[in-house]
Short mmCIF file of C-alpha atoms and ligand atoms in Angstrom, two decimals:
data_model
loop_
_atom_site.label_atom_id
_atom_site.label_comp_id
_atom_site.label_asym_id
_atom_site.label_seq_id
_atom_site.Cartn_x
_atom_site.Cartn_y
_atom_site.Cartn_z
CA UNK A 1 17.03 20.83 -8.66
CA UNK A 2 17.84 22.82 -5.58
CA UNK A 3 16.43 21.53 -1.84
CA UNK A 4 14.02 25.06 -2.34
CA UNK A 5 12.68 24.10 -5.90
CA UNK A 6 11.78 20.64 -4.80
CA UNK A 7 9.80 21.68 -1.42
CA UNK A 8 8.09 24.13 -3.95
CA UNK A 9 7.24 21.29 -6.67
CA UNK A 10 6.15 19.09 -3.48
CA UNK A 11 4.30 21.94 -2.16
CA UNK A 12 2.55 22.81 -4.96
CA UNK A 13 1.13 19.15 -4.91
CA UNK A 14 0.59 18.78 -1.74
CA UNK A 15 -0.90 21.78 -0.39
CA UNK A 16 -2.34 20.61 3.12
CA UNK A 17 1.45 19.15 3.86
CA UNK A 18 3.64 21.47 5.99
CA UNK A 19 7.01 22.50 4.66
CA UNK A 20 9.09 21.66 6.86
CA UNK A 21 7.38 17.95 7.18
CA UNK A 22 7.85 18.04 3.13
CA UNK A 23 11.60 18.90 4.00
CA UNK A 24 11.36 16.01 6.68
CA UNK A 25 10.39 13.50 4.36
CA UNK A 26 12.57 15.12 1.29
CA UNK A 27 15.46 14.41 3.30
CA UNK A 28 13.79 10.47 4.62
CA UNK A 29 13.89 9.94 0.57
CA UNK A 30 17.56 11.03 -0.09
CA UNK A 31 15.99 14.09 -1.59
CA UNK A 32 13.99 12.04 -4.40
CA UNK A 33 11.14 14.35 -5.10
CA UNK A 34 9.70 11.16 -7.42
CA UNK A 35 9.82 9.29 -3.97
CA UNK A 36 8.77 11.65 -1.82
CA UNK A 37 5.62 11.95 -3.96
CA UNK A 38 4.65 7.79 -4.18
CA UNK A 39 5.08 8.20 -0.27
CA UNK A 40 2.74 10.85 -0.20
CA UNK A 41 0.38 9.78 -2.70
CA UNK A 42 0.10 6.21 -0.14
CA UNK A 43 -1.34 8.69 2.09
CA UNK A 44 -3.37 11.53 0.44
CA UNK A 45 -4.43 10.27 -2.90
CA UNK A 46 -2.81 10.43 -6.32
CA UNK A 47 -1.89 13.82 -7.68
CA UNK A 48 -2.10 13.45 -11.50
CA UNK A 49 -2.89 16.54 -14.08
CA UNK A 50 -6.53 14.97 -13.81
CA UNK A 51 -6.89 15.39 -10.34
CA UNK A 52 -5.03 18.51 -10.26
CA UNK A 53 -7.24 20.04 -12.91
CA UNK A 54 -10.79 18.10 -10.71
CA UNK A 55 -9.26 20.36 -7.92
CA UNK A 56 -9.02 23.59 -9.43
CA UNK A 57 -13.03 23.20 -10.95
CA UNK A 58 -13.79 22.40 -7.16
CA UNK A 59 -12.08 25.35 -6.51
CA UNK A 60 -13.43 26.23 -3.50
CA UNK A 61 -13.48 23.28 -1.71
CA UNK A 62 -9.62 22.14 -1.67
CA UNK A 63 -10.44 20.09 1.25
CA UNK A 64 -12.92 18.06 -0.11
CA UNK A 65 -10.41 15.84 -1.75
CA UNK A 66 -8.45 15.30 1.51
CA UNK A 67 -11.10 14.54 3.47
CA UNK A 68 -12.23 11.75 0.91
CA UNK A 69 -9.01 10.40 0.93
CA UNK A 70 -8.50 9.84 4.85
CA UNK A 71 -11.97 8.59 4.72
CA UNK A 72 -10.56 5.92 2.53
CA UNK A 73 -8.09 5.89 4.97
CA UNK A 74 -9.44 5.58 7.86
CA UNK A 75 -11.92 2.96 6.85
CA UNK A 76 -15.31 4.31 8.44
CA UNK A 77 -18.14 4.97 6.68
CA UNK A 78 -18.68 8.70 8.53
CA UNK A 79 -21.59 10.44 9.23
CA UNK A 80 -20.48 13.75 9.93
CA UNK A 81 -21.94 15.55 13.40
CA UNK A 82 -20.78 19.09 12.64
CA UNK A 83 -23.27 21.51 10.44
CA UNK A 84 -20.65 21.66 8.09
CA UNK A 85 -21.52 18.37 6.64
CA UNK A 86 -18.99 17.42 3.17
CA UNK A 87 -20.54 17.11 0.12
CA UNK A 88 -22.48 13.65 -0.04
CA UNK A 89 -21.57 13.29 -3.34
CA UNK A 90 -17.92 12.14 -1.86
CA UNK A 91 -18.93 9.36 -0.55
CA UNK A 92 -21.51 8.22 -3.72
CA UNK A 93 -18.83 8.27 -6.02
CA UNK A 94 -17.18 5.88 -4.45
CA UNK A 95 -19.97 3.49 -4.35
CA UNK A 96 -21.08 3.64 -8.06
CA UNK A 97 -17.21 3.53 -8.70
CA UNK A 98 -17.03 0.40 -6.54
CA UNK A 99 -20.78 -1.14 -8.11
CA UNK A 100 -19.50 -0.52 -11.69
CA UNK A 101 -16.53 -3.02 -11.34
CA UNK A 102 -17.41 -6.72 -11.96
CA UNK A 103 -19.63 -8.19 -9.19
CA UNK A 104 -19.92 -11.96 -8.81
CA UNK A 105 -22.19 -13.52 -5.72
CA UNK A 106 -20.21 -16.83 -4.27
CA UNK A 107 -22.50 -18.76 -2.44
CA UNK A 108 -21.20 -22.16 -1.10
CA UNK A 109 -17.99 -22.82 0.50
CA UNK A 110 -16.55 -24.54 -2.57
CA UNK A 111 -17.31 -21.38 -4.88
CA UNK A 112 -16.00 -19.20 -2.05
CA UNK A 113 -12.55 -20.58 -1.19
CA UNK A 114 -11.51 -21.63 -4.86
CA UNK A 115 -12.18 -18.25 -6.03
CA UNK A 116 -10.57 -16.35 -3.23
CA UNK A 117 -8.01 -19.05 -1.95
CA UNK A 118 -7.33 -16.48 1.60
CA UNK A 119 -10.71 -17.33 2.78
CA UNK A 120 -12.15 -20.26 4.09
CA UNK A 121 -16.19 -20.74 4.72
CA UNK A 122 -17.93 -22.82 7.26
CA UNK A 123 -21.77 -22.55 7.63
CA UNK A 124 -23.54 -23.46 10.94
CA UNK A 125 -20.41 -23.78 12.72
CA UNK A 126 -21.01 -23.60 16.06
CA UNK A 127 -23.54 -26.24 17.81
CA UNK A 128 -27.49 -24.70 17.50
CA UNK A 129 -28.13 -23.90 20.66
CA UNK A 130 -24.32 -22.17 21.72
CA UNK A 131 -25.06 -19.88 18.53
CA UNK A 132 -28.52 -18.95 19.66
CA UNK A 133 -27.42 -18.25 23.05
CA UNK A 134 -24.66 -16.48 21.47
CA UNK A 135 -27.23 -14.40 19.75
CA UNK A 136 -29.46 -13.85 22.64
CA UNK A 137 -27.14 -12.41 24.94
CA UNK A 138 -25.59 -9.92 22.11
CA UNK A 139 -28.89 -8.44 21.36
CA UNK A 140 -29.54 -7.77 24.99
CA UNK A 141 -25.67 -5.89 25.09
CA UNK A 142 -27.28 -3.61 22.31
CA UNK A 143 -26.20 -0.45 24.29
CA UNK A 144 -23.01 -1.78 25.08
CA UNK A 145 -22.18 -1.63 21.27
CA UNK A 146 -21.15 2.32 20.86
CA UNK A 147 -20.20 4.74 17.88
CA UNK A 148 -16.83 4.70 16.61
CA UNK A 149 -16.49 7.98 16.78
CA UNK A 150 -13.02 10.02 15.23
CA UNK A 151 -12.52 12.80 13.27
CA UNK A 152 -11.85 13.76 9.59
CA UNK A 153 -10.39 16.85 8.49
CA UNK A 154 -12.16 18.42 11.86
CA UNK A 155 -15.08 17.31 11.59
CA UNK A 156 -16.36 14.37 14.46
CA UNK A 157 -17.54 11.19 13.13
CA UNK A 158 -19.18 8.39 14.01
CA UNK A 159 -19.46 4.81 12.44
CA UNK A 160 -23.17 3.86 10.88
CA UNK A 161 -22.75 0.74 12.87
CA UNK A 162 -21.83 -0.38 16.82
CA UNK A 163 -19.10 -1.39 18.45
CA UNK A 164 -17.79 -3.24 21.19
CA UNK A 165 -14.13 -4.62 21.94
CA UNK A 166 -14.29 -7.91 24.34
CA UNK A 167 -11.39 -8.86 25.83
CA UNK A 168 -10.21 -12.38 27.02
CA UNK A 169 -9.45 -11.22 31.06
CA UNK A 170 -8.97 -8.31 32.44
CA UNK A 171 -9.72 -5.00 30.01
CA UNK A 172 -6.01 -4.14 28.91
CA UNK A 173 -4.77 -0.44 29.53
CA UNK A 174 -3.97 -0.25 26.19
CA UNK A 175 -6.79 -0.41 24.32
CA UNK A 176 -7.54 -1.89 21.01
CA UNK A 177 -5.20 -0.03 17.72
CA UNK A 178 -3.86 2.53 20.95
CA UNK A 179 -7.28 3.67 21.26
CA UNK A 180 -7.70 4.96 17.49
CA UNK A 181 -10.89 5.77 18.40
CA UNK A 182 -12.09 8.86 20.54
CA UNK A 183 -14.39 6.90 22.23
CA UNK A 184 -12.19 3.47 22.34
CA UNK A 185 -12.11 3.37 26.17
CA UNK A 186 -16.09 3.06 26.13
CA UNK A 187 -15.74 0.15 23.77
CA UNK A 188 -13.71 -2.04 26.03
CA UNK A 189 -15.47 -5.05 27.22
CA UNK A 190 -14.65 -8.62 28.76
CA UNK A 191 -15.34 -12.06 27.19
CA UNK A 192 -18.42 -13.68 28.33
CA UNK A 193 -18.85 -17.81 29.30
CA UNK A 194 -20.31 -17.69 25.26
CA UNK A 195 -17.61 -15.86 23.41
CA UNK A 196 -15.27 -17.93 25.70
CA UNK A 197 -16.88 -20.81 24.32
CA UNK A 198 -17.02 -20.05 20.79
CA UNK A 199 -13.46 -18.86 20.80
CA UNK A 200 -12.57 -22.51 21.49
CA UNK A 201 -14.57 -23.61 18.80
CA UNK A 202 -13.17 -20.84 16.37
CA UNK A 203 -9.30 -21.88 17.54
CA UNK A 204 -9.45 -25.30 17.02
CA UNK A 205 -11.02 -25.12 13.40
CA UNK A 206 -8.31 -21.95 12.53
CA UNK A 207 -5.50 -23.83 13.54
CA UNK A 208 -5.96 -27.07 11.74
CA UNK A 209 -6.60 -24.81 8.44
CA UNK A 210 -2.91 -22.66 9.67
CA UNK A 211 -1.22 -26.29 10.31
CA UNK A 212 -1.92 -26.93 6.56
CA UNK A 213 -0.46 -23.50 4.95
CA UNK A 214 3.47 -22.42 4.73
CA UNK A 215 3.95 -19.89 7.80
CA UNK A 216 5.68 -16.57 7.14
CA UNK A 217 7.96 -15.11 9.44
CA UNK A 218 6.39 -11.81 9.98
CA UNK A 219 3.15 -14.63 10.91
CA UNK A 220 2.13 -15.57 14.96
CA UNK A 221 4.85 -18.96 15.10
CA UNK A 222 2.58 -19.60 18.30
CA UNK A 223 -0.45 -21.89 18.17
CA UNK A 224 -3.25 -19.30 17.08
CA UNK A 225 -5.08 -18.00 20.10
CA UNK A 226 -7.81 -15.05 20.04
CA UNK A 227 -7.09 -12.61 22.64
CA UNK A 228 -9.54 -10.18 21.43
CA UNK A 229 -12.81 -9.81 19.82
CA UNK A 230 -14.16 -6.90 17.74
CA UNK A 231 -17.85 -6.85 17.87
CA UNK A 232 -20.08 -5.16 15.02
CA UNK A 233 -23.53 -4.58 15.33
CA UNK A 234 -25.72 -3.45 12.38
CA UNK A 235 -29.14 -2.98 13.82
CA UNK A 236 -31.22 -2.65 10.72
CA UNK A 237 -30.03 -3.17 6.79
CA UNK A 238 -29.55 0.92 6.85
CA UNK A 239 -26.52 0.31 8.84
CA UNK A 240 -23.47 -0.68 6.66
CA UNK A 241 -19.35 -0.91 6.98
CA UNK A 242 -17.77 1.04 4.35
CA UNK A 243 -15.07 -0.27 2.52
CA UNK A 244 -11.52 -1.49 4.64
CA UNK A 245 -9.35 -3.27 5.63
CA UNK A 246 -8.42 -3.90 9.41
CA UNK A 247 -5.54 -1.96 11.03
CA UNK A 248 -3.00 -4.17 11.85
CA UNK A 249 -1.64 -1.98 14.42
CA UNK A 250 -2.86 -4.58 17.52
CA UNK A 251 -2.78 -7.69 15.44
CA UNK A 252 0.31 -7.17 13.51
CA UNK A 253 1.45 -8.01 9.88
CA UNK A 254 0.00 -10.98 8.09
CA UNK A 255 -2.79 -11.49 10.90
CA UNK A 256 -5.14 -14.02 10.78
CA UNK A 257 -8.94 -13.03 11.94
CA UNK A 258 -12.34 -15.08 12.41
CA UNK A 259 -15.56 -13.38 11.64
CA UNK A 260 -18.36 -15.65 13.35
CA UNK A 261 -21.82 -13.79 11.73
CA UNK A 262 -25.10 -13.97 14.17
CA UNK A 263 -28.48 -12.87 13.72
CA UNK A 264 -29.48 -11.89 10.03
CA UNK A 265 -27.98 -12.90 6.93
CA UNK A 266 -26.31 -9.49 5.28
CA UNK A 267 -23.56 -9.23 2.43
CA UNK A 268 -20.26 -9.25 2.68
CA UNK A 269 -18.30 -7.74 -0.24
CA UNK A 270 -14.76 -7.91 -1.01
CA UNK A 271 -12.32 -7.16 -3.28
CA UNK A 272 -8.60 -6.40 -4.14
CA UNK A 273 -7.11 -3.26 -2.28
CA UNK A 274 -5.43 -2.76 -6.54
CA UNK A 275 -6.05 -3.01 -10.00
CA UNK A 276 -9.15 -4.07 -11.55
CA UNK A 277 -10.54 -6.19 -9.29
CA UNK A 278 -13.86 -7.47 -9.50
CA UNK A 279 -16.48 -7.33 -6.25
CA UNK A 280 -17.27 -11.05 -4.63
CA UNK A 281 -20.27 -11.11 -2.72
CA UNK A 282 -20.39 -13.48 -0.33
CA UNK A 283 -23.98 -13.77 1.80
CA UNK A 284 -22.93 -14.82 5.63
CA UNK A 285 -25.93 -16.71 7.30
CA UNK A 286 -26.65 -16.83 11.22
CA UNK A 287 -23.58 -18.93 12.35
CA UNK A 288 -21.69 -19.17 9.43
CA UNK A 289 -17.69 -18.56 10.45
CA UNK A 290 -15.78 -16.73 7.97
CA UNK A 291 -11.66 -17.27 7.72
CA UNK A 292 -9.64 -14.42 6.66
CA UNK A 293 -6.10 -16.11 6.37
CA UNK A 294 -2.50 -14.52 6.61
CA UNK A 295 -2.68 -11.59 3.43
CA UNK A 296 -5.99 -10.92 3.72
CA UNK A 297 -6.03 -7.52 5.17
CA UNK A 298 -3.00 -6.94 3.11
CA UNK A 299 -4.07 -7.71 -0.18
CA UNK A 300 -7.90 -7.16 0.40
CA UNK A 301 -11.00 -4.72 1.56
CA UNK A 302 -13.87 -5.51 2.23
CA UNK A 303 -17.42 -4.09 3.64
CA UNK A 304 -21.07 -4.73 4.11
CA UNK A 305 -23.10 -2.49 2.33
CA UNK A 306 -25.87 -0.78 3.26
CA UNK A 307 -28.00 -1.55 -0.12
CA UNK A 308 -31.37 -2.19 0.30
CA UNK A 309 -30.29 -5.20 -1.47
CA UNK A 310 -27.79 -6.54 1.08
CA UNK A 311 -30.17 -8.25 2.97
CA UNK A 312 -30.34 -11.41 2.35
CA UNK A 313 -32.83 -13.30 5.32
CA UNK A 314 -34.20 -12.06 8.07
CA UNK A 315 -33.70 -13.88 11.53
CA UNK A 316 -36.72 -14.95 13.18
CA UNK A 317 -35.70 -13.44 16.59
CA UNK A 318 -33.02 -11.12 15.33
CA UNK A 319 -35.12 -9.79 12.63
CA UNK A 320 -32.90 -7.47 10.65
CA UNK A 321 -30.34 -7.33 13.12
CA UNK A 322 -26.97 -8.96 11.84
CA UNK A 323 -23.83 -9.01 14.63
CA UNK A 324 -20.13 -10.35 14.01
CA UNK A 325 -18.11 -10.96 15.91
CA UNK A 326 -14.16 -11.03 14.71
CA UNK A 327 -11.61 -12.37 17.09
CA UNK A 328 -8.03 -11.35 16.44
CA UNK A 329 -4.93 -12.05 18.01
CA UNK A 330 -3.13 -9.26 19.52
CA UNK A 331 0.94 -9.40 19.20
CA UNK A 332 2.42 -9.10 22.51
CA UNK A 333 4.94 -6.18 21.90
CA UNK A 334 3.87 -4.85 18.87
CA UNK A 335 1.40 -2.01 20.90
CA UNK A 336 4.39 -1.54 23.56
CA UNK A 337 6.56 -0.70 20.88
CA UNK A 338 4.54 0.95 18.73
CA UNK A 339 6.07 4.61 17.85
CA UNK A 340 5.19 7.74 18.53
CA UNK A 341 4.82 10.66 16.09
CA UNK A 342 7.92 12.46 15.20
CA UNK A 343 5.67 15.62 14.84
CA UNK A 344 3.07 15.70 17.25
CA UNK A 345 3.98 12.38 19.66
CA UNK A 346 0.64 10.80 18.81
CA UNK A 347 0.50 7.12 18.69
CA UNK A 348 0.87 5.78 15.01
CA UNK A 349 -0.94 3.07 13.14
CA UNK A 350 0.56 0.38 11.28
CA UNK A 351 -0.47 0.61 7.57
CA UNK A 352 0.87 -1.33 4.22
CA UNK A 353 1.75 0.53 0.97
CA UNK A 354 -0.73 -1.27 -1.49
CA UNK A 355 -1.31 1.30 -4.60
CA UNK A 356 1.82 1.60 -6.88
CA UNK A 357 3.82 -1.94 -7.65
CA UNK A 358 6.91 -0.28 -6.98
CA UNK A 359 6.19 0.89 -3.19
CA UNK A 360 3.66 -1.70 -2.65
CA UNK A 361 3.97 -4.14 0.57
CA UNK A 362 6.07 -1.78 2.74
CA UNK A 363 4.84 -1.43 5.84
CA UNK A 364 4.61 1.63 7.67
CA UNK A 365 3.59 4.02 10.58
CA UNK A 366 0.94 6.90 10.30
CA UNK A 367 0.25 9.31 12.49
CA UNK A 368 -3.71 8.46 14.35
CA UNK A 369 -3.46 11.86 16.07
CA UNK A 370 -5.73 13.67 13.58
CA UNK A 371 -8.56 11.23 13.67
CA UNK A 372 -8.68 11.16 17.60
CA UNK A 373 -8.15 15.23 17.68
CA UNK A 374 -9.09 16.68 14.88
CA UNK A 375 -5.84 18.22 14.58
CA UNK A 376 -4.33 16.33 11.15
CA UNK A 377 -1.09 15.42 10.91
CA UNK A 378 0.83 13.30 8.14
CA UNK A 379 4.15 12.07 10.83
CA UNK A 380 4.85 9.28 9.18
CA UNK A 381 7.72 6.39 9.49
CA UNK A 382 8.84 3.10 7.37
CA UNK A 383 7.99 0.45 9.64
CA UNK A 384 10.77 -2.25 10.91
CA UNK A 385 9.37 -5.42 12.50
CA UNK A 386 12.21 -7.61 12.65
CA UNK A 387 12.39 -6.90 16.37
CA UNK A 388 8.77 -7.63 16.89
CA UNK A 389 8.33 -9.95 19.26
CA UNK A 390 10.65 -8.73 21.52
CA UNK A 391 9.62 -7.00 24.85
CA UNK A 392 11.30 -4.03 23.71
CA UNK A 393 12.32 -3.06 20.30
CA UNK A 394 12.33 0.09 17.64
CA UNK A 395 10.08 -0.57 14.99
CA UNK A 396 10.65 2.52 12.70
CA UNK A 397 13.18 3.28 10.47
CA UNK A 398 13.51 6.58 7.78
CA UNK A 399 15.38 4.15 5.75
CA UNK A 400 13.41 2.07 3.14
CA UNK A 401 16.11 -0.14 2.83
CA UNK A 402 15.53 -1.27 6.19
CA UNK A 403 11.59 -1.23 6.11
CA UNK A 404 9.67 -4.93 6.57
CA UNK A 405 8.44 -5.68 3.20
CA UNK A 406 5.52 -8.29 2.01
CA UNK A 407 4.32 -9.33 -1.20
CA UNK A 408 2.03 -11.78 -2.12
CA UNK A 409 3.56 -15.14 -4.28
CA UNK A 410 1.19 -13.61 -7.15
CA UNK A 411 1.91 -10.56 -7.63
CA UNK A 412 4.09 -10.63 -10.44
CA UNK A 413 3.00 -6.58 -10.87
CA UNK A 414 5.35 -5.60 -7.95
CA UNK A 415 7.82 -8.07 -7.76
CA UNK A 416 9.15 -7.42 -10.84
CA UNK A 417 8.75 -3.44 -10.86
CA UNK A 418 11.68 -1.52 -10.43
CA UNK A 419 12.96 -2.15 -6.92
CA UNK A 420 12.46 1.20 -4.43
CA UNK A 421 15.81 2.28 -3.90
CA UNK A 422 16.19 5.87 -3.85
CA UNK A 423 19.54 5.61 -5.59
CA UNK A 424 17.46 4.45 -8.32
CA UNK A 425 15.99 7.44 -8.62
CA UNK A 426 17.18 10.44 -10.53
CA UNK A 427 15.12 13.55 -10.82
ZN1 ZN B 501 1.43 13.41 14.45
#
C-alpha cells in the first residue's frame, strides 16, 4: 500500500487525528498501518465495524465518541460547565456497563488481600485520637479542597469531588503530574504536624509489607518515603470518583500509594483495567489504611461511586463526609525529565498500554495539553525509563524496541501474544 493509501485508511478511522500527526506516527511504526492503529486505539477507543457503524447512527455527533473516550482517559468523572453539555447518556453507559459485570463485596482484610493479592487492608490504623484529630482539622480545610478542573474536547470540567495536594516542605514549583490540572497551582498545599504524623505511621507499616515482596527495577530501590499527599474530599454520598487509575507521571512506574480513609465509611470499587473482570467492593471505614502495592495502577482502576448505595456508615461528626488521603512518592527526575510534546510542547503524561495483549505494558507519553487548554492534541511518544533516576536523562523514544515494558507474572494473555515488533507486521 502506498504512504497516501495508508494515511487515507488511518484517516478514515481516525477522523479527529491530523494528517500529518497520522504521517508522524505512520513513519514511528515503520509504516505498519496495523500498528499505527493498536497505538491509536490505546488512545481514542477501538475502531471496529461496530463502532464504526454506532458512529454513523450518531451521525451528528462524531465527537461524542471522543469525548467519552478521553473521559476514560483522563479519569474524572466531569461535570461539564459549558451550555453545551454531552449527552448524559455517555457517561450512564458506562456505569450499567461497569454494574453488569460480576460484583463481589470483600469485607475483612483476609477476604480482601487473598482475593486481590496487590492490596493490603488495615482497619483502625492509626491511634484514636491522631485519626480524629486528623479528621477534625480536614473538615475545617473544606475550602482548601478545590475542583479539578480540565477540559474535554473544549468543554471545562470540573471533578464531582475536592482536592488538595499537601506537600512534605516547601510547595514544589513543579506541581503535582506538571500541573495536569488547570487549576493545579490552587491545589498545592503543605503537610501539617498530623499528616506529618500519620505519614510516619503509613511508612513504617508500607515498608515492612515492601521488605517482604521481590522489588522490580523500574520500583523506588530507596526505603519508601511519601513526599506527597493527594487529598480527596467527597462532601456528601452525591459526590463520587469515576473510574481510574492514577497517573504515574509524578510517582513513576510500578508506584506504590497509601490511601488512609477519614470521616464516613463509602465504597471503594475496583477492578481489572482488561478482560472480564469482575467489580470488588471493598467498604473503607474511618481510619482504615488501604495498600495499593507495585502493579496496582498498572493492572487496576478503581473509583468510589456515587450510588445511593455506596454509603456504608455515617460518621458521627463527619456525617456523610468521607476524606482520603493518598500519599505517593514522587521520583526525583522523572518530572525534570519528563518530555515535552513534539506537536504543541505541552508537558506529557506518563500512561501504560493496558487494552490489547500484544501492546499491553508499554509505557508511554501523552500529550496533557488538551485537557489544561482545551486545545486537543494526540503528541504522543514510547516512553524509555532506563535513565530514570538520573538528574538528567531522555525518556522518550519513537522506537518500540526501546520502550520500558511491564507485565504482570500472570498474565499469560500478553506474554505469550505475538511480540510487537513492527517487522512482524505485514500489511
Ligand atoms: Zn501536544
Amino acid at each position: 500500500m502506498e504512504t497516501e493509501q495508508k494515511l487515507d485508511a488511518l484517516q478514515s478511522r481516525f477522523p479527529e487525528v491530523g494528517k500529518d500527526v497520522l504521517l508522524e506516527l505512520l513513519i514511528t511504526f515503520g509504516g505498519s498501518v496495523e500498528q499505527t492503529k493498536l497505538m491509536l486505539e490505546e488512545q481514542f477507543g477501538p475502531r471496529d465495524i461496530k463502532t464504526a457503524v454506532k458512529r454513523e447512527i450518531k451521525g451528528k455527533f462524531p465527537a461524542t465518541k471522543r469525548k467519552a473516550n478521553v473521559e476514560t482517559a483522563a479519569s474524572e468523572s466531569c461535570v461539564v460547565a459549558k451550555k453545551r453539555a454531552f449527552p448524559q447518556k455517555q457517561t450512564s453507559f458506562k456505569v450499567s456497563k461497569a454494574s453488569a459485570n460480576i460484583s463481589t463485596t470483600l469485607y475483612n482484610k483476609e477476604q480482601i488481600e487473598s482475593t486481590v493479592p496487590y492490596l493490603r487492608f488495615y482497619p483502625s490504623f492509626l491511634p484514636d485520637s491522631l485519626a480524629d484529630s486528623l479528621l477534625d482539622e480536614l473538615l475545617s480545610k473544606r475550602a482548601q479542597f478545590k475542583d479539578k478542573m480540565f477540559h474535554i474536547a473544549g468543554n471545562e470540567c470540573h471533578s464531582n469531588h475536592q482536592s488538595a495536594v499537601f506537600y512534605d516542605g516547601d510547595i514544589p514549583e513543579q506541581k503535582y503530574d506538571n500541573g495536569f490540572y488547570k487549576n493545579s497551582k490552587s491545589m498545592a498545599q503543605s503537610f501539617t504536624g498530623n499528616i506529618r504524623t500519620a505519614k510516619f505511621l503509613i511508612e513504617d507499616q508500607a515498608n515492612e509489607v515492601l521488605a517482604t515482596t521481590k522489588k522490580h527495577p523500574l520500583q523506588v530501590q530507596s526505603e519508601w518515603r511519601a513526599s506527597l499527599c493527594v487529598g480527596n474530599y467527597f462532601h456528601t454520598n452525591k459526590n463520587n470518583l469515576d473510574w481510574h487509575s492514577d497517573r504515574l507521571t509524578t510517582i513513576g512506574p510500578l508506584p506504590l500509594i497509601c490511601s488512609l480513609t477519614l470521616g464516613a465509611t463509602r465504597i471503594f470499587r475496583i477492578r481489572k483495567q482488561y478482560g472480564e473482570s469482575p467489580i470488588y467492593n471493598i467498604p473503607l471505614p474511618h481510619n482504615s489504611l488501604l495498600l495499593m502495592l507495585p502493579g496496582t495502577q498498572e493492572e487496576f482502576k478503581h473509583c468510589v461511586p456515587s450510588l445511593g448505595n455506596s454509603l456504608v456508615a455515617r460518621h458521627p461528626r463527619a456525617n456523610e463526609t468521607r476524606i482520603n488521603l493518598t500519599l505517593r512518592m514522587s521520583r526525583a527526575h522523572l518530572q525534570n525529565n519528563t518530555p515535552s510534546c513534539p506537536i504543541c510542547k505541552s508537558a506529557m503524561t506518563l500512561r501504560r498500554m493496558y487494552k490489547k495483549p500484544a501492546s499491553r505494558g508499554y509505557y508511554f507519553w501523552l500529550c496533557n495539553g488538551g485537557y489544561r487548554s482545551g486545545k486537543e492534541c494526540p503528541g504522543f511518544y514510547f516512553a524509555n525509563l532506563s535513565d530514570m533516576e538520573k538528574p538528567r536523562a531522555k525518556l522518550y523514544t519513537r522506537d518500540v524496541k526501546q520502550a520500558t515494558r511491564w507485565l504482570a507474572e500472570d498474565d499469560h494473555e500478553a506474554r505469550t501474544a505475538t511480540e510487537f515488533h513492527m517487522e512482524d507486521v505485514k500489511d
